[in-house]
JSON list of C-alpha atoms in Angstrom, two decimals:
[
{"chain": "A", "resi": 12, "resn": "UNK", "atom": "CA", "xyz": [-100.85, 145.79, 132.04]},
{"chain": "A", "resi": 13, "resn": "UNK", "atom": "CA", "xyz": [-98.57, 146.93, 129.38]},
{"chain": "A", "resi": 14, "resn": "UNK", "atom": "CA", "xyz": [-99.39, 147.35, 125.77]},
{"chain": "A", "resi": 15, "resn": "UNK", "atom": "CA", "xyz": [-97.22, 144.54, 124.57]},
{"chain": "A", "resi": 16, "resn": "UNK", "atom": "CA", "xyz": [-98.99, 142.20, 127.36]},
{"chain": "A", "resi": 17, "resn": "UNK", "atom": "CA", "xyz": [-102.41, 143.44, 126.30]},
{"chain": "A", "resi": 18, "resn": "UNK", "atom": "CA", "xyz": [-102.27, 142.08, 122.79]},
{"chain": "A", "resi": 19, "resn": "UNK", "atom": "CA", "xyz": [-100.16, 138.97, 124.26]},
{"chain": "A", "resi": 20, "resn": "UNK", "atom": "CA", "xyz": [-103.47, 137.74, 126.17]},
{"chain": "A", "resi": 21, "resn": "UNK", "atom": "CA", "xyz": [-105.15, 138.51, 122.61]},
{"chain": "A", "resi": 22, "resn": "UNK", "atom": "CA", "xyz": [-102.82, 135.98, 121.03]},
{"chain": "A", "resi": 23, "resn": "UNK", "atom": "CA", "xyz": [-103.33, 133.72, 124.22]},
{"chain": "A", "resi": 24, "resn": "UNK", "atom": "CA", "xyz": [-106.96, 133.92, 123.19]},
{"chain": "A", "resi": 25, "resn": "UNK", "atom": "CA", "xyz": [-106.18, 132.28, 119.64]},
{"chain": "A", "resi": 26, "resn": "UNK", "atom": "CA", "xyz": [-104.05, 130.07, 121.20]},
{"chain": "A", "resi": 27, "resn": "UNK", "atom": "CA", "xyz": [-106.63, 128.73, 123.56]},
{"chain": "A", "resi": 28, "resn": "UNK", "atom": "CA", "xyz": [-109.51, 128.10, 120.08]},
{"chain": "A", "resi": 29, "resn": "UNK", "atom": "CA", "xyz": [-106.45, 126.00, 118.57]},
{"chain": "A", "resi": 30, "resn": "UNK", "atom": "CA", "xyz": [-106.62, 123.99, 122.36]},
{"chain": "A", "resi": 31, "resn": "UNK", "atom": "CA", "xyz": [-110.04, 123.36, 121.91]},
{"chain": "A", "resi": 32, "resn": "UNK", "atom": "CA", "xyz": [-109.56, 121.81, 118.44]},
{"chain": "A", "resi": 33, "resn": "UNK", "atom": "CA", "xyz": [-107.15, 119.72, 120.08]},
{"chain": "A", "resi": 34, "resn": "UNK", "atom": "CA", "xyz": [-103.69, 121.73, 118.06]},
{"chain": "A", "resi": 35, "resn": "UNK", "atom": "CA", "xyz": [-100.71, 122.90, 118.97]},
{"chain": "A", "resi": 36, "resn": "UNK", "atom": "CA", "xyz": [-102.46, 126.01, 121.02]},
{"chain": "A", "resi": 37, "resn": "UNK", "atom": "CA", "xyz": [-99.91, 128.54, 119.20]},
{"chain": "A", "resi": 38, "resn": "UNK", "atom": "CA", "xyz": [-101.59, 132.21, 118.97]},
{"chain": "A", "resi": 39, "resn": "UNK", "atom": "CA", "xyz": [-100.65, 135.40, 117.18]},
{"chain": "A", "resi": 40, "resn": "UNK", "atom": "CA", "xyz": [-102.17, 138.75, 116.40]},
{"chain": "A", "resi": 41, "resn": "UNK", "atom": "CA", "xyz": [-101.25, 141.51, 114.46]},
{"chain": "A", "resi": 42, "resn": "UNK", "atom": "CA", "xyz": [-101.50, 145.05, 115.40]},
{"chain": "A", "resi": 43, "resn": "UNK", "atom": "CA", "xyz": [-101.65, 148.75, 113.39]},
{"chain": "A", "resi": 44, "resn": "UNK", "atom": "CA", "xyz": [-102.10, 151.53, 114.94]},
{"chain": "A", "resi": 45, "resn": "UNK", "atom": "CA", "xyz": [-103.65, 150.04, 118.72]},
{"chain": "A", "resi": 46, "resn": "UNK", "atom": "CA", "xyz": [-106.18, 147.82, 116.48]},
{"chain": "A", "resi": 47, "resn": "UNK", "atom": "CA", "xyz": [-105.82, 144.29, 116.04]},
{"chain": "A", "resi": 48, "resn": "UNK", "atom": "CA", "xyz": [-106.44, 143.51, 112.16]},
{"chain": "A", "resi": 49, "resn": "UNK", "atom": "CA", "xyz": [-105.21, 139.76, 111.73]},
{"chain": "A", "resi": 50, "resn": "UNK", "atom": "CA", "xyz": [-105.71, 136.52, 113.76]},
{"chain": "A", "resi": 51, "resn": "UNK", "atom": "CA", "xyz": [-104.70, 133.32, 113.55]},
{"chain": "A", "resi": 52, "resn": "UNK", "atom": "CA", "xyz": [-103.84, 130.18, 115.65]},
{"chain": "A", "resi": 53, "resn": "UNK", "atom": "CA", "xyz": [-102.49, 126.91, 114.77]},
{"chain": "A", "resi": 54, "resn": "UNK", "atom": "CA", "xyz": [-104.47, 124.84, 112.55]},
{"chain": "A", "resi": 55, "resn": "UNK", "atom": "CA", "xyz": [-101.76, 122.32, 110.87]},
{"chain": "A", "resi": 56, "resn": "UNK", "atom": "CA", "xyz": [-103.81, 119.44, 111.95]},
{"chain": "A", "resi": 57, "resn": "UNK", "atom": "CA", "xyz": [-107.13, 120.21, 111.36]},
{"chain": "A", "resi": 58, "resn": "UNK", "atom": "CA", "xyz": [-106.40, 121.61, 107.84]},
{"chain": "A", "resi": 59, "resn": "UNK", "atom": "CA", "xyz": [-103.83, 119.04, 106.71]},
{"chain": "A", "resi": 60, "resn": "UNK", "atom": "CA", "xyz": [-101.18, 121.60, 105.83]},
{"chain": "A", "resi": 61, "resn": "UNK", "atom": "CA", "xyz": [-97.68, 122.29, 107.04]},
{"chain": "A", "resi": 62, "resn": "UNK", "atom": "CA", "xyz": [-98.18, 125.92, 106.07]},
{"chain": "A", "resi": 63, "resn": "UNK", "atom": "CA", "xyz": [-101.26, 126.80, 108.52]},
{"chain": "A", "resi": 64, "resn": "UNK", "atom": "CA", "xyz": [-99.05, 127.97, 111.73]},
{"chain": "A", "resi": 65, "resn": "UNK", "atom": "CA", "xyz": [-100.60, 130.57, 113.80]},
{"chain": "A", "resi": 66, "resn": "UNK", "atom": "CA", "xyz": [-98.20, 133.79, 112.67]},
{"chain": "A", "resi": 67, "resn": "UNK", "atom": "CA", "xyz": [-98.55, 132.56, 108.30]},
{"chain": "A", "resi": 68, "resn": "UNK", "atom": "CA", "xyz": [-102.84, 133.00, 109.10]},
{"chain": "A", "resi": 69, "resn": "UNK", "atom": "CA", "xyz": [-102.57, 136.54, 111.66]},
{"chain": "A", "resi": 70, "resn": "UNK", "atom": "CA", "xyz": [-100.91, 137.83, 108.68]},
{"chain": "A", "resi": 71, "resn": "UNK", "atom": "CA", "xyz": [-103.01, 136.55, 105.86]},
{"chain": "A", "resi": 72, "resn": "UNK", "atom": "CA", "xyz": [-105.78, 137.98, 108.13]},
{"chain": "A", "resi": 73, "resn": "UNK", "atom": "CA", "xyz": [-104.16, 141.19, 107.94]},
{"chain": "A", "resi": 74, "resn": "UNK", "atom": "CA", "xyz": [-103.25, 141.35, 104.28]},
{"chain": "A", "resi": 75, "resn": "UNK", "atom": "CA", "xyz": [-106.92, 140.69, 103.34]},
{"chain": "A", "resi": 76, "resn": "UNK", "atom": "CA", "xyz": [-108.01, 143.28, 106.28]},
{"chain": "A", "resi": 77, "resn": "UNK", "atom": "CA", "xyz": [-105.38, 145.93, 105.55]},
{"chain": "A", "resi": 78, "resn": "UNK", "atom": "CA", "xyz": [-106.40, 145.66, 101.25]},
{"chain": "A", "resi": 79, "resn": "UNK", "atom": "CA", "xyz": [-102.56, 144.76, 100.42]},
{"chain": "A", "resi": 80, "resn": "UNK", "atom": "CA", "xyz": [-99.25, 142.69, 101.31]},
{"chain": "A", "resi": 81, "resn": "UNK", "atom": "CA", "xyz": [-96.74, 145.24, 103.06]},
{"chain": "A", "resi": 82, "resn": "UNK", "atom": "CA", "xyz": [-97.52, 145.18, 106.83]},
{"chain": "A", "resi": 83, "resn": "UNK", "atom": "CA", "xyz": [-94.97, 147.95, 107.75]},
{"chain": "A", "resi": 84, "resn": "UNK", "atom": "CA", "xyz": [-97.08, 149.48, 110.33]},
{"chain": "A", "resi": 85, "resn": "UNK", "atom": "CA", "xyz": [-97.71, 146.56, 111.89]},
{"chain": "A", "resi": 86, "resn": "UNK", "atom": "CA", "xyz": [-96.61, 144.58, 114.97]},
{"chain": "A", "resi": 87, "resn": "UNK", "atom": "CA", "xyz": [-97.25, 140.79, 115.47]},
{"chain": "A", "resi": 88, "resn": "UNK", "atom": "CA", "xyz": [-97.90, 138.86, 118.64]},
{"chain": "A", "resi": 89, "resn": "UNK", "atom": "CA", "xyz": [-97.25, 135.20, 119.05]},
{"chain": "A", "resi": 90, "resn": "UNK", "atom": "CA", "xyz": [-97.25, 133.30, 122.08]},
{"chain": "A", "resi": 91, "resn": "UNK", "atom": "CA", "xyz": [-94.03, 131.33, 120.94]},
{"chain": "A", "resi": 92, "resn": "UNK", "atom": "CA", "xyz": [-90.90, 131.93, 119.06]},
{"chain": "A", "resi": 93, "resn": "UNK", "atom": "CA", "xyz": [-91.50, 131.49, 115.28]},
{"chain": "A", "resi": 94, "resn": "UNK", "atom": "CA", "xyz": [-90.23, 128.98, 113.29]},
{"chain": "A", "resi": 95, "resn": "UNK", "atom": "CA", "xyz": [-87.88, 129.54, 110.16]},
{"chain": "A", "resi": 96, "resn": "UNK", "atom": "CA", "xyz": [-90.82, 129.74, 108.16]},
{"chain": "A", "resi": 97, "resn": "UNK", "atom": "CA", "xyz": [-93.14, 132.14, 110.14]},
{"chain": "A", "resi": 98, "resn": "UNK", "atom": "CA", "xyz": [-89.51, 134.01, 110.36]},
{"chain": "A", "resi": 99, "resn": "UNK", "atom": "CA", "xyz": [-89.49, 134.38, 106.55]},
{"chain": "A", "resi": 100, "resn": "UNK", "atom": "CA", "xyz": [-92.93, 135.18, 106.06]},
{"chain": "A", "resi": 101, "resn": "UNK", "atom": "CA", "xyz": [-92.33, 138.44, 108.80]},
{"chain": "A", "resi": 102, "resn": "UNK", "atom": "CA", "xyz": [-89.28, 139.32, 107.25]},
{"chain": "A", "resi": 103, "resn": "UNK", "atom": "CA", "xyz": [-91.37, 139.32, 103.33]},
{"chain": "A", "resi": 104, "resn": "UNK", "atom": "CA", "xyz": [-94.63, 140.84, 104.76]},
{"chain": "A", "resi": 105, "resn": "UNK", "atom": "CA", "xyz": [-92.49, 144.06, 106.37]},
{"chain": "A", "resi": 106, "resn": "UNK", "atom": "CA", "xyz": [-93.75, 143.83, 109.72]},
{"chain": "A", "resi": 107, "resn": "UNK", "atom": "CA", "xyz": [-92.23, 146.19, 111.75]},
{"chain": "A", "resi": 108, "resn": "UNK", "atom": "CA", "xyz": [-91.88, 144.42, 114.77]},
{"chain": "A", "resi": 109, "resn": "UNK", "atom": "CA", "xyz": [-92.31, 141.07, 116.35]},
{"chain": "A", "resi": 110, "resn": "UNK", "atom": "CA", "xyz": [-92.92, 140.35, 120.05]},
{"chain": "A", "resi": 111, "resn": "UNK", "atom": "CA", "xyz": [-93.27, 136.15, 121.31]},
{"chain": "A", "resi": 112, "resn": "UNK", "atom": "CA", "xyz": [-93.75, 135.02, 124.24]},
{"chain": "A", "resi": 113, "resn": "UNK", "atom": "CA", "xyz": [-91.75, 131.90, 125.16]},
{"chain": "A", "resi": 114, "resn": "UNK", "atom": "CA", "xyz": [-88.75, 130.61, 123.17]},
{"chain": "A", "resi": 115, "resn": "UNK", "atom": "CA", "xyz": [-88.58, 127.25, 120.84]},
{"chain": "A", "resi": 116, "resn": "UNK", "atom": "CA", "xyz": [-85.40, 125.37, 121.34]},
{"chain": "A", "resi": 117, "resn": "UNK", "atom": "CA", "xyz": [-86.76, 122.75, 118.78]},
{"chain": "A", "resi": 118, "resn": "UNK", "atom": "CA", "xyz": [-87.48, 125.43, 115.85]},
{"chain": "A", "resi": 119, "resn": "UNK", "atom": "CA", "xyz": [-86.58, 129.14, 117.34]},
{"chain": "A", "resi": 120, "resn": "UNK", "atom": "CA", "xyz": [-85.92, 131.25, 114.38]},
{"chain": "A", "resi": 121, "resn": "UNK", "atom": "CA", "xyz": [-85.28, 134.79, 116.26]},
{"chain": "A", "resi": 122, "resn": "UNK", "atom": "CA", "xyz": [-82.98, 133.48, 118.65]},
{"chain": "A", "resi": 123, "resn": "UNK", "atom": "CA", "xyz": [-83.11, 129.94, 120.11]},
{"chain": "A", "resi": 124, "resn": "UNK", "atom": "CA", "xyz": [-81.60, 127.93, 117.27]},
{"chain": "A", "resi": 125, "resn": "UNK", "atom": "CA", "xyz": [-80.99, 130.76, 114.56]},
{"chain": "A", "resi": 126, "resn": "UNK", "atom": "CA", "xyz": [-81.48, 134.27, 114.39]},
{"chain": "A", "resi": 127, "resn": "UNK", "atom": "CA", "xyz": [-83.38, 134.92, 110.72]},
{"chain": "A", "resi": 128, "resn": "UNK", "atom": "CA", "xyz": [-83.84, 138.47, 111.70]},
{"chain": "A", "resi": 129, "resn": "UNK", "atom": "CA", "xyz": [-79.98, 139.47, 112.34]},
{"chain": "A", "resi": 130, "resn": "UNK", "atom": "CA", "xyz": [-79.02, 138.23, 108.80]},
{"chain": "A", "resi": 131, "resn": "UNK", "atom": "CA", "xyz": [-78.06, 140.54, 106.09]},
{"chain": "A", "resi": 132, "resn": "UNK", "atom": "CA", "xyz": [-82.05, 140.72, 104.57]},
{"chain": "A", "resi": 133, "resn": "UNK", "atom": "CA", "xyz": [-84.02, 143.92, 102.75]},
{"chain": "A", "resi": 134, "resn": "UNK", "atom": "CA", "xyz": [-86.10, 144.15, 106.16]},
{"chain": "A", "resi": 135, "resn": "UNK", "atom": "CA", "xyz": [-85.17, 143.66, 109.70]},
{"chain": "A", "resi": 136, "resn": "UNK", "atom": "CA", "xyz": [-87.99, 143.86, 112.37]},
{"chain": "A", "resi": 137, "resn": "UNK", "atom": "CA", "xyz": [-87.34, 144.36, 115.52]},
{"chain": "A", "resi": 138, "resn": "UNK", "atom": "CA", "xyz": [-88.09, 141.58, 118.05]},
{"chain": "A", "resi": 139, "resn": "UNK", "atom": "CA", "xyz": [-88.79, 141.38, 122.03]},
{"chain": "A", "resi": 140, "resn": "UNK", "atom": "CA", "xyz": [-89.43, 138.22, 123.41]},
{"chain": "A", "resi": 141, "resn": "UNK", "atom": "CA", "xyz": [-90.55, 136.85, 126.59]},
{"chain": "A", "resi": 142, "resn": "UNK", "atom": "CA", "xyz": [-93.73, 138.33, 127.08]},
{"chain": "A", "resi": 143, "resn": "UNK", "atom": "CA", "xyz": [-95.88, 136.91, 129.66]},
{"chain": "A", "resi": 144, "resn": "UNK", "atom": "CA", "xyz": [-92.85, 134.10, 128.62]},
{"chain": "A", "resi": 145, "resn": "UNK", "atom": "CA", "xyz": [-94.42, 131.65, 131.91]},
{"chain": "A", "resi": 146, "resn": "UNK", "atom": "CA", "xyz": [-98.08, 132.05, 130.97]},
{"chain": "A", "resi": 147, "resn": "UNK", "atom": "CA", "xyz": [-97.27, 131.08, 127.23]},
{"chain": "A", "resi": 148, "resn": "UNK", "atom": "CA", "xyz": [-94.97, 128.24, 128.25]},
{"chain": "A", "resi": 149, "resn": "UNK", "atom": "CA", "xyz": [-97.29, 126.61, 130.23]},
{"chain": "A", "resi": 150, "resn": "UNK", "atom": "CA", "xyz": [-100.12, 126.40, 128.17]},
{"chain": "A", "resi": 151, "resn": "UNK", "atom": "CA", "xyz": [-97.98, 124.55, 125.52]},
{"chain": "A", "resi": 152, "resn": "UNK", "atom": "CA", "xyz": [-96.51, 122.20, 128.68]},
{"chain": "A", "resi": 153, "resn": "UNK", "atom": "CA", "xyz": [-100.06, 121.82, 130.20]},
{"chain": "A", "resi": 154, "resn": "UNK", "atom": "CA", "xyz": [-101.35, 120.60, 126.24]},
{"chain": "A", "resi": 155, "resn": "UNK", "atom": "CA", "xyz": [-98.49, 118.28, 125.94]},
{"chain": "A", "resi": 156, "resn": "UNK", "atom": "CA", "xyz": [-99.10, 116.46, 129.13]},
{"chain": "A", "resi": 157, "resn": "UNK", "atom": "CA", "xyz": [-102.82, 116.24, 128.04]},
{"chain": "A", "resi": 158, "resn": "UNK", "atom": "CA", "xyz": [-102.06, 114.38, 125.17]},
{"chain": "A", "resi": 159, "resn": "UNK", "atom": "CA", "xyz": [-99.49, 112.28, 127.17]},
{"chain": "A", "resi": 160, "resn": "UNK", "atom": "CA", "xyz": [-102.34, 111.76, 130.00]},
{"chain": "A", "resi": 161, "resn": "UNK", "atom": "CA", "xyz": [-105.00, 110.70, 126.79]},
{"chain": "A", "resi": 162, "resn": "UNK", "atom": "CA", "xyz": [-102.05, 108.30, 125.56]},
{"chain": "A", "resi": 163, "resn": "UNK", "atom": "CA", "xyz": [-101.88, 106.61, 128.10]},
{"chain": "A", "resi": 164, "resn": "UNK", "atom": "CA", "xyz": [-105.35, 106.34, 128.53]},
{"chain": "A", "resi": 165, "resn": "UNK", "atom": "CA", "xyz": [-106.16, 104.76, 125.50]},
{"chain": "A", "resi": 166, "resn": "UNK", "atom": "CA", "xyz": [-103.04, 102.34, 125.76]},
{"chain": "A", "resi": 167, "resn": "UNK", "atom": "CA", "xyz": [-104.25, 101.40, 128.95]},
{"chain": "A", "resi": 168, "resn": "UNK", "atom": "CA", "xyz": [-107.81, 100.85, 127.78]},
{"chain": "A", "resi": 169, "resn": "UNK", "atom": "CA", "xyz": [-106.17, 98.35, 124.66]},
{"chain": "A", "resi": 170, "resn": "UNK", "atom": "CA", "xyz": [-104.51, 96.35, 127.69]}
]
């Protein structure tokens, strides 16, 4: 197992507590030096705020860990593609490099719908996607049809 999939399963891990609370099951770490010093998973619904995606609380973990805001030595994991947003907040927080797993063709802000990270900002990480890209996909596909599955349930049940 390679580095970059090492610390991918560690996201996976996040992703799988925001399962369990029945989110989005979005994961990301980030990484200094081998050590992982922020977490954070999806937990929009739960805390009733658009800002609370997984990659936003990994590196609010880390600024409070690390004692300050510039993540330069740091590397974040996320099990998928971050969103405009998340994008920004990478670019402002100087992390030096981003690796996702699979892609978002609804939101995909380092590739998939825009590329944040090739425009003309102060900071440019550098990004690899597609790490353990099937693994990552299908936990998102395998929640969705879960809810589906509990829809349909339910609307059954009302029948």
């Amino acid at each position: 197992m390679t580095t970059d999939e090492f610390f991918m399963e560690a996201a996976l891990d996040e992703a799988e507590k925001a399962q369990k609370e029945k989110e989005v099951p979005i994961g990301a770490v980030v990484v200094r030096h081998g050590e992982i010093v922020g977490r954070g998973y999806n937990k929009r619904e739960y805390g009733k705020n658009a800002l609370y995606h997984a990659e936003i609380l990994a590196i609010n973990d880390a600024c409070k860990n690390l004692g300050g805001w510039r993540l330069w030595e740091c590397e974040l994991y996320v099990t998928m593609e971050p969103c405009p947003m998340c994008a920004g907040a990478i670019i402002n927080s100087r992390i030096k490099r981003i690796v996702y797993g699979c892609r978002d063709s609804k939101a995909g802000a380092a590739g998939s719908i825009v590329d944040l990270f090739e425009l003309p900002f102060n900071h440019k990480p550098q990004v690899c996607g597609g790490v353990l890209e099937e693994k990552c996909s299908t936990v998102l596909s395998d929640f969705f049809r879960m809810l589906r599955a509990e829809k349909n349930n339910q609307r059954d049940k009302d029948s």
